[in-house]
Short mmCIF file of C-alpha atoms in Angstrom, two decimals:
data_model
loop_
_atom_site.label_atom_id
_atom_site.label_comp_id
_atom_site.label_asym_id
_atom_site.label_seq_id
_atom_site.Cartn_x
_atom_site.Cartn_y
_atom_site.Cartn_z
CA UNK A 1 0.00 0.00 0.00
CA UNK A 2 1.30 3.40 -0.80
CA UNK A 3 2.66 5.82 1.70
CA UNK A 4 3.06 9.51 1.21
CA UNK A 5 5.94 8.99 -1.16
CA UNK A 6 3.67 7.16 -3.60
CA UNK A 7 4.05 3.62 -4.85
CA UNK A 8 3.70 0.45 -2.85
CA UNK A 9 5.56 -0.28 0.36
CA UNK A 10 8.22 -2.96 -0.17
CA UNK A 11 7.02 -6.56 -0.33
CA UNK A 12 8.06 -9.12 2.30
CA UNK A 13 7.72 -12.88 2.10
CA UNK A 14 6.28 -14.45 5.23
CA UNK A 15 7.33 -17.79 6.74
CA UNK A 16 5.58 -19.40 9.70
CA UNK A 17 6.80 -22.14 12.03
CA UNK A 18 3.61 -24.01 12.95
CA UNK A 19 5.15 -25.50 16.08
CA UNK A 20 8.54 -26.25 17.56
CA UNK A 21 10.11 -29.15 15.71
CA UNK A 22 8.86 -28.05 12.28
CA UNK A 23 10.59 -25.79 9.75
CA UNK A 24 9.32 -22.36 8.85
CA UNK A 25 7.09 -22.59 5.82
CA UNK A 26 6.23 -19.94 3.24
CA UNK A 27 2.63 -18.75 3.65
CA UNK A 28 2.38 -15.56 1.59
CA UNK A 29 3.51 -11.98 1.59
CA UNK A 30 2.79 -8.55 3.06
CA UNK A 31 3.65 -4.96 2.24
CA UNK A 32 5.37 -2.94 4.93
CA UNK A 33 7.73 0.04 5.16
CA UNK A 34 10.13 -1.73 7.54
CA UNK A 35 10.91 -5.10 9.11
CA UNK A 36 9.14 -4.41 12.38
CA UNK A 37 5.86 -3.48 10.69
CA UNK A 38 6.29 -6.39 8.29
CA UNK A 39 6.32 -8.71 11.30
CA UNK A 40 3.23 -7.08 12.75
CA UNK A 41 1.35 -7.25 9.46
CA UNK A 42 2.43 -10.86 9.01
CA UNK A 43 1.15 -11.66 12.49
CA UNK A 44 -2.25 -10.04 11.80
CA UNK A 45 -2.58 -11.47 8.31
CA UNK A 46 -1.30 -15.02 8.70
CA UNK A 47 -1.61 -16.06 12.35
CA UNK A 48 -5.11 -15.11 13.51
CA UNK A 49 -5.86 -18.66 14.60
CA UNK A 50 -2.73 -19.82 16.32
CA UNK A 51 -1.13 -20.98 13.05
CA UNK A 52 2.37 -20.42 14.36
CA UNK A 53 4.89 -19.98 17.14
CA UNK A 54 7.48 -18.09 15.11
CA UNK A 55 7.55 -15.77 12.09
CA UNK A 56 10.20 -14.87 9.54
CA UNK A 57 9.83 -11.98 7.13
CA UNK A 58 12.28 -11.59 4.27
CA UNK A 59 12.39 -8.74 1.74
CA UNK A 60 11.01 -10.33 -1.44
CA UNK A 61 13.65 -8.55 -3.49
CA UNK A 62 16.36 -10.43 -1.56
CA UNK A 63 15.16 -13.86 -2.63
CA UNK A 64 17.18 -15.42 -5.41
CA UNK A 65 15.10 -17.91 -7.37
CA UNK A 66 15.98 -20.46 -10.00
CA UNK A 67 14.63 -19.76 -13.47
CA UNK A 68 11.61 -21.95 -14.40
CA UNK A 69 13.02 -22.18 -17.95
CA UNK A 70 16.13 -23.78 -16.47
CA UNK A 71 14.14 -26.38 -14.56
CA UNK A 72 15.05 -29.03 -17.12
CA UNK A 73 18.85 -28.72 -17.00
CA UNK A 74 18.71 -28.20 -13.22
CA UNK A 75 16.45 -30.99 -12.10
CA UNK A 76 16.12 -33.56 -14.86
CA UNK A 77 19.58 -35.09 -14.32
CA UNK A 78 18.31 -36.43 -10.99
CA UNK A 79 15.41 -38.24 -12.57
CA UNK A 80 17.25 -41.09 -14.28
CA UNK A 81 19.37 -41.89 -11.23
CA UNK A 82 16.92 -44.32 -9.78
CA UNK A 83 19.75 -46.18 -8.08
CA UNK A 84 19.71 -43.35 -5.54
CA UNK A 85 16.47 -44.79 -4.17
CA UNK A 86 16.31 -47.85 -1.91
CA UNK A 87 13.56 -49.43 -4.01
CA UNK A 88 16.11 -49.87 -6.83
CA UNK A 89 17.65 -52.80 -4.96
CA UNK A 90 16.20 -56.28 -4.63
CA UNK A 91 16.84 -57.76 -1.23
CA UNK A 92 15.51 -61.27 -0.60
CA UNK A 93 12.53 -61.47 1.75
CA UNK A 94 14.30 -64.19 3.71
CA UNK A 95 16.69 -61.70 5.31
CA UNK A 96 15.61 -58.96 7.64
CA UNK A 97 15.43 -55.43 6.22
CA UNK A 98 17.21 -52.74 8.11
CA UNK B 1 -17.00 -13.47 0.33
CA UNK B 2 -16.78 -13.79 -3.39
CA UNK B 3 -16.98 -11.92 -6.60
CA UNK B 4 -18.92 -12.85 -9.66
CA UNK B 5 -17.14 -12.74 -12.94
CA UNK B 6 -18.01 -9.35 -14.29
CA UNK B 7 -15.41 -8.45 -16.85
CA UNK B 8 -15.23 -8.52 -20.58
CA UNK B 9 -14.61 -11.71 -22.44
CA UNK B 10 -11.07 -12.96 -22.75
CA UNK B 11 -10.03 -13.85 -26.26
CA UNK B 12 -6.90 -15.83 -26.90
CA UNK B 13 -4.43 -13.92 -29.02
CA UNK B 14 -2.77 -15.98 -31.68
CA UNK B 15 0.31 -13.75 -31.64
CA UNK B 16 1.90 -15.94 -29.02
CA UNK B 17 4.33 -18.72 -29.71
CA UNK B 18 2.06 -21.66 -30.59
CA UNK B 19 4.52 -24.10 -29.03
CA UNK B 20 4.52 -22.32 -25.68
CA UNK B 21 0.76 -21.99 -25.85
CA UNK B 22 0.34 -25.67 -26.60
CA UNK B 23 2.63 -26.68 -23.74
CA UNK B 24 0.73 -24.38 -21.40
CA UNK B 25 -2.66 -25.75 -22.43
CA UNK B 26 -1.38 -29.29 -21.92
CA UNK B 27 -0.12 -28.51 -18.43
CA UNK B 28 -3.40 -26.91 -17.42
CA UNK B 29 -5.42 -29.75 -18.96
CA UNK B 30 -3.34 -32.18 -16.88
CA UNK B 31 -4.39 -30.25 -13.74
CA UNK B 32 -0.89 -28.95 -13.13
CA UNK B 33 -0.49 -25.69 -11.28
CA UNK B 34 0.93 -22.63 -13.00
CA UNK B 35 3.34 -20.59 -10.89
CA UNK B 36 4.17 -16.87 -11.14
CA UNK B 37 7.36 -17.09 -13.19
CA UNK B 38 6.04 -19.73 -15.60
CA UNK B 39 5.14 -18.70 -19.12
CA UNK B 40 1.43 -18.02 -19.52
CA UNK B 41 -0.73 -16.56 -22.29
CA UNK B 42 -1.46 -12.85 -21.87
CA UNK B 43 -5.21 -13.48 -21.86
CA UNK B 44 -4.82 -15.96 -19.01
CA UNK B 45 -2.83 -13.40 -17.04
CA UNK B 46 -5.35 -10.65 -17.77
CA UNK B 47 -8.34 -12.80 -16.88
CA UNK B 48 -6.72 -13.84 -13.62
CA UNK B 49 -5.68 -10.32 -12.65
CA UNK B 50 -9.26 -9.24 -13.21
CA UNK B 51 -10.83 -12.17 -11.36
CA UNK B 52 -8.42 -12.20 -8.40
CA UNK B 53 -8.45 -8.43 -7.95
CA UNK B 54 -12.27 -8.33 -8.15
CA UNK B 55 -12.30 -11.07 -5.58
CA UNK B 56 -9.93 -9.07 -3.34
CA UNK B 57 -12.01 -5.90 -3.74
CA UNK B 58 -15.12 -7.87 -2.77
CA UNK B 59 -13.49 -8.97 0.47
CA UNK B 60 -12.48 -5.41 1.29
CA UNK B 61 -15.82 -3.78 0.40
CA UNK B 62 -17.53 -6.73 2.11
CA UNK B 63 -16.28 -5.42 5.44
CA UNK B 64 -18.52 -2.36 5.16
CA UNK B 65 -22.05 -3.82 5.44
CA UNK B 66 -21.04 -5.83 8.50
CA UNK B 67 -18.77 -3.23 10.04
CA UNK B 68 -21.93 -1.15 10.17
CA UNK B 69 -23.21 -3.42 12.99
CA UNK B 70 -20.13 -4.01 15.14
CA UNK B 71 -20.97 -1.23 17.57
CA UNK B 72 -24.60 -2.40 17.79
CA UNK B 73 -24.11 -6.15 18.14
CA UNK B 74 -26.63 -7.42 20.71
CA UNK B 75 -24.10 -9.07 23.04
CA UNK B 76 -20.39 -9.12 23.76
CA UNK B 77 -20.22 -12.64 22.31
CA UNK B 78 -21.79 -11.50 19.05
CA UNK B 79 -19.58 -8.43 18.93
CA UNK B 80 -16.38 -10.45 19.36
CA UNK B 81 -17.53 -12.86 16.63
CA UNK B 82 -18.45 -10.08 14.21
CA UNK B 83 -15.15 -8.29 14.81
CA UNK B 84 -13.25 -11.52 14.11
CA UNK B 85 -15.26 -12.09 10.95
CA UNK B 86 -14.69 -8.60 9.61
CA UNK B 87 -10.98 -8.93 10.41
CA UNK B 88 -10.97 -12.20 8.46
CA UNK B 89 -12.46 -10.41 5.45
CA UNK B 90 -9.60 -7.92 5.58
CA UNK B 91 -7.17 -10.84 5.73
CA UNK B 92 -8.85 -12.52 2.77
CA UNK B 93 -8.55 -9.31 0.78
CA UNK B 94 -4.84 -9.17 1.59
CA UNK B 95 -4.18 -12.81 0.62
CA UNK B 96 -5.88 -12.15 -2.69
CA UNK B 97 -4.15 -8.85 -3.43
CA UNK B 98 -0.84 -10.63 -2.86
CA UNK B 99 -1.87 -13.41 -5.24
CA UNK B 100 -2.84 -10.84 -7.88
CA UNK B 101 0.46 -9.01 -7.43
CA UNK B 102 2.39 -12.13 -8.43
CA UNK B 103 0.85 -11.62 -11.89
CA UNK B 104 2.61 -8.30 -12.31
CA UNK B 105 0.03 -5.78 -11.15
CA UNK B 106 0.73 -3.52 -8.17
CA UNK B 107 -1.30 -3.01 -5.00
CA UNK B 108 -1.46 0.69 -5.82
CA UNK B 109 -2.94 0.09 -9.26
CA UNK B 110 -5.60 -2.23 -7.85
CA UNK B 111 -6.62 0.12 -5.04
CA UNK B 112 -6.74 2.98 -7.52
CA UNK B 113 -8.93 0.93 -9.88
CA UNK B 114 -11.33 0.17 -7.05
CA UNK B 115 -11.53 3.74 -5.81
CA UNK B 116 -11.95 5.24 -9.28
CA UNK B 117 -14.84 2.86 -9.95
CA UNK B 118 -12.99 1.14 -12.77
CA UNK B 119 -12.79 -2.19 -10.96
CA UNK B 120 -15.87 -4.17 -10.02
CA UNK B 121 -16.68 -6.01 -6.84
CA UNK B 122 -19.48 -8.36 -5.93
CA UNK B 123 -22.93 -6.85 -6.42
CA UNK B 124 -24.06 -8.25 -3.07
CA UNK B 125 -22.31 -5.54 -1.06
CA UNK B 126 -24.33 -2.78 -2.64
CA UNK B 127 -27.37 -3.77 -0.59
CA UNK B 128 -27.95 -2.19 2.83
CA UNK B 129 -27.84 -3.96 6.22
CA UNK B 130 -30.98 -2.62 7.85
CA UNK B 131 -31.35 -4.80 10.95
CA UNK B 132 -29.28 -7.19 13.06
CA UNK B 133 -30.99 -10.08 11.27
CA UNK B 134 -29.19 -8.95 8.11
CA UNK B 135 -25.91 -9.91 9.77
CA UNK B 136 -27.34 -13.39 10.24
CA UNK B 137 -28.59 -13.55 6.67
CA UNK B 138 -25.25 -12.37 5.28
CA UNK B 139 -23.31 -15.04 7.13
CA UNK B 140 -25.81 -17.74 6.27
CA UNK B 141 -26.55 -16.88 2.62
CA UNK B 142 -23.79 -14.61 1.35
CA UNK B 143 -20.95 -16.52 2.98
CA UNK B 144 -22.72 -19.77 2.13
CA UNK B 145 -22.78 -18.78 -1.54
CA UNK B 146 -19.17 -17.62 -1.27
CA UNK B 147 -18.07 -20.98 0.11
CA UNK B 148 -19.77 -22.75 -2.76
CA UNK B 149 -17.96 -20.54 -5.23
CA UNK B 150 -14.63 -20.79 -3.46
CA UNK B 151 -14.29 -24.46 -2.60
CA UNK B 152 -13.71 -25.46 -6.25
CA UNK B 153 -11.25 -22.57 -6.63
CA UNK B 154 -8.86 -24.33 -4.24
CA UNK B 155 -8.01 -26.41 -7.32
CA UNK B 156 -7.82 -23.48 -9.69
CA UNK B 157 -4.85 -23.66 -12.06
CA UNK B 158 -2.95 -20.62 -10.79
CA UNK B 159 -0.93 -21.70 -7.75
CA UNK B 160 -0.95 -18.49 -5.68
CA UNK B 161 -4.71 -18.07 -6.20
CA UNK B 162 -5.39 -21.69 -5.27
CA UNK B 163 -3.27 -21.40 -2.11
CA UNK B 164 -5.02 -18.20 -1.09
CA UNK B 165 -8.35 -19.98 -1.55
CA UNK B 166 -7.28 -22.85 0.69
CA UNK B 167 -6.69 -20.38 3.52
CA UNK B 168 -9.88 -18.47 2.78
CA UNK B 169 -12.04 -21.61 2.72
CA UNK B 170 -10.59 -22.81 6.02
CA UNK B 171 -11.62 -19.54 7.64
CA UNK B 172 -14.89 -18.99 5.83
CA UNK B 173 -16.71 -21.92 7.36
CA UNK B 174 -17.12 -20.17 10.72
CA UNK B 175 -18.60 -17.16 8.91
CA UNK B 176 -21.41 -19.21 7.49
CA UNK B 177 -22.08 -21.05 10.76
CA UNK B 178 -22.21 -17.94 12.94
CA UNK B 179 -24.69 -16.43 10.47
CA UNK B 180 -26.98 -19.42 10.54
CA UNK B 181 -26.70 -19.47 14.33
CA UNK B 182 -27.95 -15.86 14.44
CA UNK B 183 -30.86 -16.89 12.20
CA UNK B 184 -31.69 -19.87 14.45
CA UNK B 185 -31.73 -17.58 17.48
CA UNK B 186 -33.93 -14.98 15.80
CA UNK B 187 -36.29 -17.40 14.10
CA UNK B 188 -36.81 -19.08 17.47
CA UNK B 189 -37.20 -15.79 19.34
CA UNK B 190 -40.12 -13.43 19.83
CA UNK B 191 -42.64 -13.01 16.98
CA UNK B 192 -40.99 -9.71 16.17
CA UNK B 193 -37.52 -11.25 16.03
CA UNK B 194 -38.86 -13.96 13.76
CA UNK B 195 -40.41 -11.31 11.50
CA UNK B 196 -37.00 -9.61 11.30
CA UNK B 197 -35.36 -12.90 10.35
CA UNK B 198 -37.97 -13.53 7.64
CA UNK B 199 -37.59 -9.98 6.35
CA UNK B 200 -33.82 -10.39 6.12
CA UNK B 201 -34.23 -13.66 4.21
CA UNK B 202 -36.71 -11.96 1.87
CA UNK B 203 -34.25 -9.20 1.04
CA UNK B 204 -31.06 -11.27 0.80
CA UNK B 205 -32.28 -14.40 -0.99
CA UNK B 206 -32.32 -13.12 -4.56
CA UNK B 207 -29.15 -11.01 -4.34
CA UNK B 208 -27.44 -14.14 -2.96
CA UNK B 209 -28.51 -16.17 -6.01
CA UNK B 210 -27.11 -13.39 -8.18
CA UNK B 211 -23.68 -13.91 -6.59
CA UNK B 212 -23.12 -16.91 -8.85
CA UNK B 213 -23.19 -14.63 -11.86
CA UNK B 214 -25.32 -14.59 -15.02
CA UNK B 215 -26.93 -17.77 -16.38
CA UNK B 216 -24.52 -20.02 -18.27
CA UNK B 217 -25.92 -19.04 -21.67
CA UNK B 218 -25.11 -15.38 -20.92
CA UNK B 219 -21.70 -16.04 -19.46
CA UNK B 220 -19.36 -15.88 -22.45
CA UNK B 221 -16.20 -16.28 -20.38
CA UNK B 222 -17.19 -19.52 -18.74
CA UNK B 223 -16.01 -21.95 -21.43
CA UNK B 224 -12.55 -20.39 -21.71
CA UNK B 225 -12.18 -20.02 -17.95
CA UNK B 226 -13.16 -23.65 -17.40
CA UNK B 227 -10.71 -24.80 -20.05
CA UNK B 228 -7.98 -22.89 -18.23
CA UNK B 229 -9.16 -24.27 -14.88
CA UNK B 230 -9.59 -20.72 -13.61
CA UNK B 231 -13.16 -21.72 -12.98
CA UNK B 232 -14.18 -25.26 -12.11
CA UNK B 233 -17.99 -25.25 -12.19
CA UNK B 234 -20.52 -23.22 -14.16
CA UNK B 235 -22.61 -20.46 -12.58
CA UNK B 236 -25.85 -22.42 -12.91
CA UNK B 237 -24.39 -25.61 -11.44
CA UNK B 238 -23.23 -23.75 -8.35
CA UNK B 239 -26.49 -21.83 -8.05
CA UNK B 240 -28.47 -25.08 -8.11
CA UNK B 241 -26.21 -26.61 -5.49
CA UNK B 242 -26.68 -23.57 -3.25
CA UNK B 243 -30.48 -23.69 -3.52
CA UNK B 244 -30.55 -27.42 -2.81
CA UNK B 245 -28.54 -27.04 0.37
CA UNK B 246 -30.04 -23.79 1.63
CA UNK B 247 -33.78 -24.42 1.25
CA UNK B 248 -33.81 -27.25 3.85
CA UNK B 249 -31.87 -24.96 6.21
CA UNK B 250 -34.65 -22.36 5.86
CA UNK B 251 -37.28 -25.06 6.41
CA UNK B 252 -35.48 -26.22 9.53
CA UNK B 253 -35.89 -22.83 11.21
CA UNK B 254 -39.39 -22.39 9.77
CA UNK B 255 -38.55 -19.47 7.50
CA UNK B 256 -39.98 -19.22 4.01
CA UNK B 257 -37.78 -18.77 0.95
CA UNK B 258 -39.36 -15.88 -1.01
CA UNK B 259 -39.90 -17.77 -4.26
CA UNK B 260 -43.39 -18.84 -5.38
CA UNK B 261 -41.88 -21.15 -8.01
CA UNK B 262 -39.76 -23.11 -5.56
CA UNK B 263 -40.67 -26.79 -5.90
CA UNK B 264 -38.99 -30.13 -5.22
CA UNK B 265 -38.27 -31.95 -8.46
CA UNK B 266 -37.30 -35.60 -8.11
CA UNK B 267 -35.88 -35.80 -11.62
CA UNK B 268 -33.34 -33.03 -11.05
CA UNK B 269 -29.60 -33.61 -10.58
CA UNK B 270 -29.67 -36.86 -12.58
CA UNK B 271 -32.47 -38.32 -10.50
CA UNK B 272 -30.99 -37.40 -7.12
CA UNK B 273 -33.62 -34.69 -6.79
CA UNK B 274 -33.31 -30.93 -6.48
CA UNK B 275 -35.33 -27.77 -6.36
CA UNK B 276 -36.87 -25.96 -9.30
CA UNK B 277 -36.72 -22.26 -8.59
CA UNK B 278 -37.89 -19.00 -10.11
CA UNK B 279 -36.07 -16.71 -12.49
CA UNK B 280 -33.56 -14.29 -10.97
CA UNK B 281 -34.24 -10.67 -11.88
CA UNK B 282 -31.23 -10.21 -14.13
CA UNK B 283 -32.18 -6.62 -14.94
CA UNK B 284 -31.62 -5.81 -11.29
CA UNK B 285 -28.30 -7.67 -11.35
CA UNK B 286 -26.97 -5.76 -14.35
CA UNK B 287 -28.18 -2.48 -12.87
CA UNK B 288 -26.18 -3.20 -9.69
CA UNK B 289 -23.16 -4.20 -11.81
CA UNK B 290 -23.44 -0.82 -13.54
CA UNK B 291 -23.17 0.83 -10.14
CA UNK B 292 -26.85 1.46 -9.51
CA UNK B 293 -27.07 -0.69 -6.37
CA UNK B 294 -29.06 0.78 -3.46
CA UNK B 295 -25.95 1.80 -1.47
CA UNK B 296 -23.21 1.67 -4.15
CA UNK B 297 -22.29 5.32 -3.70
CA UNK B 298 -22.16 5.08 0.10
CA UNK B 299 -19.90 2.03 -0.13
CA UNK B 300 -17.36 3.72 -2.36
CA UNK B 301 -17.52 6.94 -0.36
CA UNK B 302 -16.82 4.98 2.85
CA UNK B 303 -14.00 3.09 1.18
CA UNK B 304 -12.34 6.24 -0.15
CA UNK B 305 -12.77 8.02 3.17
CA UNK B 306 -11.08 5.13 5.00
CA UNK B 307 -8.19 5.29 2.55
CA UNK B 308 -7.83 9.06 2.73
CA UNK B 309 -8.20 9.20 6.51
CA UNK B 310 -5.46 6.60 6.85
CA UNK B 311 -3.03 8.47 4.59
CA UNK B 312 -1.26 10.18 7.50
CA UNK B 313 -0.58 6.81 9.15
CA UNK B 314 1.00 5.48 5.96
CA UNK B 315 3.02 8.66 5.55
CA UNK B 316 4.20 8.51 9.16
CA UNK B 317 5.30 4.88 8.75
CA UNK B 318 7.37 5.77 5.70
CA UNK B 319 8.85 8.85 7.38
CA UNK B 320 9.77 6.77 10.42
CA UNK B 321 11.58 4.22 8.29
CA UNK B 322 13.41 6.94 6.35
CA UNK B 323 14.54 8.56 9.60
CA UNK B 324 15.72 5.22 10.96
CA UNK B 325 17.69 4.54 7.78
CA UNK B 326 19.27 8.00 7.84
CA UNK B 327 20.31 7.46 11.48
CA UNK B 328 21.75 4.06 10.71
CA UNK B 329 23.73 5.52 7.82
CA UNK B 330 25.08 8.42 9.93
#
């Protein structure tokens, strides 16, 4: 939302830790002029029902993302390496599985 | 809350790379989700920006009819509930604005479009809330209709929109229940309270049916939007579903749905049975879409006043951050 200077406040990505023992997870974003207000807005917008015990806000502009057009070269090489999965190996039923 | 699809029809431009277009159509047809940085046809982007921003505007304007009753709620319990509900609507608006922004539009542009009257929002919010029973009827009928519209949108093809809808649907269920609970209380109250409940049903029934949008034969965007999985059910299908679920709820509290043509029809819904119901007054619907709703001007005036009155807070927040930065740099 715009302030006096015009234009939108910077965008922040919001991450919530649902409970201790779980990682923070991306839930959405908020606009805010600074980090403190970003946290407050994130709290009001994304945790009205006890959805979390901890919040992270990160300036959206600071996130470096992989290019969707590069998804092939980046991720496809992993797909034919099925020997990286345990199901690739046949172990006789007679012996105990670890 | 929800918005009907009110914009112009989206035509697919053939200027785009046919290979990209074909790959996109195949992904969508396979029920894959499209994410912000993925390639998408311009018409898909435009249609989504329009639909998601209209949806966001509807949530924001939807706070006004109910906000009108917060200070006059009949008990502390009801007041706390109504406050929470109105706060939820603000949250829903914010989820949706954020989803729309991932398509390359800015919050500023959307707010400006709403305030200038260029952007539409759901026709339902241009009707007045005259009595406390209206708050019951809104939760029961308006949020009920919204849920029916929104549940299928959790599987809509655009990822950020679908995720926003998952959150909205989770929260919306209490809205509908608290509304019906108000209606149960009033319909079971004094004769005068029951009359108020009936009066609210009389006034909100038809506008609620209008929330599903024009009949399928007059909804030129539907086929394209369904193909793109932006929409998952037609307007008439959802309207029928709403009537079938809501009429027994009215019966249960001994209120009468204001439709002389309402009749059980065993053959409907492929033999499962359903209600025949009367024709919606589409002239009224289009008049409200054009901005001629009973309280359309008041709604926009209230919205603009809230924005303008809050300007100093936004300016102060920016000034504070600038001062902090300057100090840090010194």
